[in-house]
Short mmCIF file of C-alpha atoms in Angstrom, two decimals:
data_model
loop_
_atom_site.label_atom_id
_atom_site.label_comp_id
_atom_site.label_asym_id
_atom_site.label_seq_id
_atom_site.Cartn_x
_atom_site.Cartn_y
_atom_site.Cartn_z
CA UNK A 1 0.00 0.00 0.00
CA UNK A 2 1.23 3.51 -0.84
CA UNK A 3 2.48 5.48 2.15
CA UNK A 4 3.21 9.22 1.62
CA UNK A 5 5.30 9.30 4.81
CA UNK A 6 7.78 6.89 3.24
CA UNK A 7 7.77 8.70 -0.14
CA UNK A 8 7.44 12.44 0.58
CA UNK A 9 9.34 13.34 -2.61
CA UNK A 10 6.59 11.86 -4.76
CA UNK A 11 3.95 13.94 -3.01
CA UNK A 12 5.72 17.22 -2.29
CA UNK A 13 8.47 17.32 -4.91
CA UNK A 14 12.13 16.67 -4.37
CA UNK A 15 15.44 18.50 -4.65
CA UNK A 16 18.58 16.92 -6.06
CA UNK A 17 21.47 19.03 -4.78
CA UNK A 18 25.10 18.35 -5.69
CA UNK A 19 28.34 20.21 -5.15
CA UNK A 20 30.98 20.80 -7.84
CA UNK A 21 32.50 17.37 -7.11
CA UNK A 22 29.10 15.68 -7.70
CA UNK A 23 28.66 14.89 -3.99
CA UNK A 24 25.12 15.12 -2.59
CA UNK A 25 24.33 18.16 -0.43
CA UNK A 26 21.65 18.10 2.29
CA UNK A 27 18.63 20.41 1.87
CA UNK A 28 18.97 22.23 5.21
CA UNK A 29 20.39 25.34 6.84
CA UNK A 30 22.09 27.88 4.55
CA UNK A 31 21.55 25.70 1.49
CA UNK A 32 17.81 25.53 2.11
CA UNK A 33 17.57 29.27 2.78
CA UNK A 34 19.53 30.15 -0.37
CA UNK A 35 17.46 27.84 -2.59
CA UNK A 36 14.10 28.99 -1.25
CA UNK A 37 15.20 32.64 -1.48
CA UNK A 38 16.35 32.22 -5.09
CA UNK A 39 13.17 30.44 -6.20
CA UNK A 40 10.99 32.93 -4.28
CA UNK A 41 12.62 35.95 -5.90
CA UNK A 42 12.31 34.49 -9.40
CA UNK A 43 8.72 33.41 -8.84
CA UNK A 44 7.68 36.72 -7.25
CA UNK A 45 9.04 38.72 -10.17
CA UNK A 46 7.43 36.47 -12.79
CA UNK A 47 4.13 37.08 -14.53
CA UNK A 48 2.40 33.72 -14.69
CA UNK A 49 -1.01 34.94 -15.90
CA UNK A 50 -0.43 33.26 -19.27
CA UNK A 51 0.28 29.86 -17.66
CA UNK A 52 -3.33 28.72 -17.32
CA UNK A 53 -3.37 25.83 -19.80
CA UNK A 54 -1.69 22.55 -20.71
CA UNK A 55 0.33 22.28 -17.49
CA UNK A 56 2.20 25.46 -18.38
CA UNK A 57 2.91 26.25 -14.73
CA UNK A 58 4.67 22.89 -14.23
CA UNK A 59 6.71 23.50 -17.39
CA UNK A 60 7.54 26.97 -16.07
CA UNK A 61 8.66 25.47 -12.74
CA UNK A 62 11.03 23.12 -14.55
CA UNK A 63 12.71 26.18 -16.07
CA UNK A 64 13.19 28.09 -12.82
CA UNK A 65 14.07 25.21 -10.51
CA UNK A 66 17.25 24.02 -12.20
CA UNK A 67 20.13 26.37 -11.39
CA UNK A 68 23.51 26.80 -9.74
CA UNK A 69 24.09 28.83 -6.57
CA UNK A 70 27.28 29.82 -4.82
CA UNK A 71 27.40 29.24 -1.06
CA UNK A 72 30.70 30.00 0.59
CA UNK A 73 33.27 28.92 -1.96
CA UNK A 74 31.19 26.09 -3.39
CA UNK A 75 29.07 26.03 -6.52
CA UNK A 76 26.00 23.96 -5.85
CA UNK A 77 23.84 22.53 -8.64
CA UNK A 78 20.15 22.43 -7.75
CA UNK A 79 17.43 20.54 -9.57
CA UNK A 80 13.82 20.15 -8.47
CA UNK A 81 11.56 17.25 -9.46
CA UNK A 82 7.87 18.09 -9.42
CA UNK A 83 5.62 16.19 -7.05
CA UNK A 84 1.92 15.52 -6.83
CA UNK A 85 1.46 18.78 -4.93
CA UNK A 86 2.65 20.72 -7.98
CA UNK A 87 0.25 18.91 -10.31
CA UNK A 88 -2.65 19.59 -7.95
CA UNK A 89 -1.73 23.28 -7.56
CA UNK A 90 -1.44 23.62 -11.34
CA UNK A 91 -4.85 22.09 -11.89
CA UNK A 92 -6.43 24.31 -9.22
CA UNK A 93 -4.84 27.34 -10.90
CA UNK A 94 -5.95 26.31 -14.40
CA UNK A 95 -9.52 25.75 -13.18
CA UNK A 96 -9.61 29.17 -11.47
CA UNK A 97 -9.80 28.00 -7.86
CA UNK A 98 -6.67 29.91 -6.85
CA UNK A 99 -5.09 33.14 -8.09
CA UNK A 100 -1.58 33.95 -9.35
CA UNK A 101 -0.46 35.06 -5.90
CA UNK A 102 -1.99 32.06 -4.16
CA UNK A 103 -0.27 29.51 -6.40
CA UNK A 104 3.08 31.27 -5.93
CA UNK A 105 2.67 31.33 -2.14
CA UNK A 106 1.50 27.70 -2.01
CA UNK A 107 4.45 26.52 -4.10
CA UNK A 108 6.97 28.35 -1.88
CA UNK A 109 5.32 27.05 1.32
CA UNK A 110 5.41 23.54 -0.12
CA UNK A 111 9.17 23.71 -0.58
CA UNK A 112 9.69 23.85 3.18
CA UNK A 113 6.79 21.65 4.28
CA UNK A 114 7.65 18.61 6.38
CA UNK A 115 5.27 15.71 6.89
CA UNK A 116 4.35 15.00 10.48
CA UNK A 117 3.01 11.63 11.43
CA UNK A 118 -0.45 11.66 12.89
CA UNK A 119 -0.81 10.26 16.38
CA UNK A 120 -4.52 9.70 15.83
CA UNK A 121 -5.35 6.00 16.19
CA UNK A 122 -7.32 4.59 13.27
CA UNK A 123 -10.32 2.74 14.67
CA UNK A 124 -11.91 1.81 11.34
CA UNK A 125 -9.10 0.76 8.98
CA UNK A 126 -11.48 -0.55 6.32
CA UNK A 127 -12.39 3.06 5.47
CA UNK A 128 -8.74 3.98 5.03
CA UNK A 129 -7.91 0.98 2.85
CA UNK A 130 -11.02 1.11 0.70
#
């Protein structure tokens, strides 16, 4: 059975971050702040009003989420893989349920979202598995 807690990258999207020696870099601390800041500034200054068809927003995200940043003396290559969240946000935007500003804010908030396991005991598992 599919478990989003074991596969958060499929649901929320996932960063592949590598240094100049092709070593993986953890998405935390200064690296996280620099990446979110860079994507936020590009997204905030972009006019996405023409991105309301044929998954144009997801295609646009592919263009702005593959870049190199310099942190300290290291060049870090960043690449983002879209998740289910991005497909859902795009569809909500295309169908007019959310505005330009709302989709931008939701995408940025989703970059830093962390799943938290629910402590609520499931008393009727047949409803969950159906």
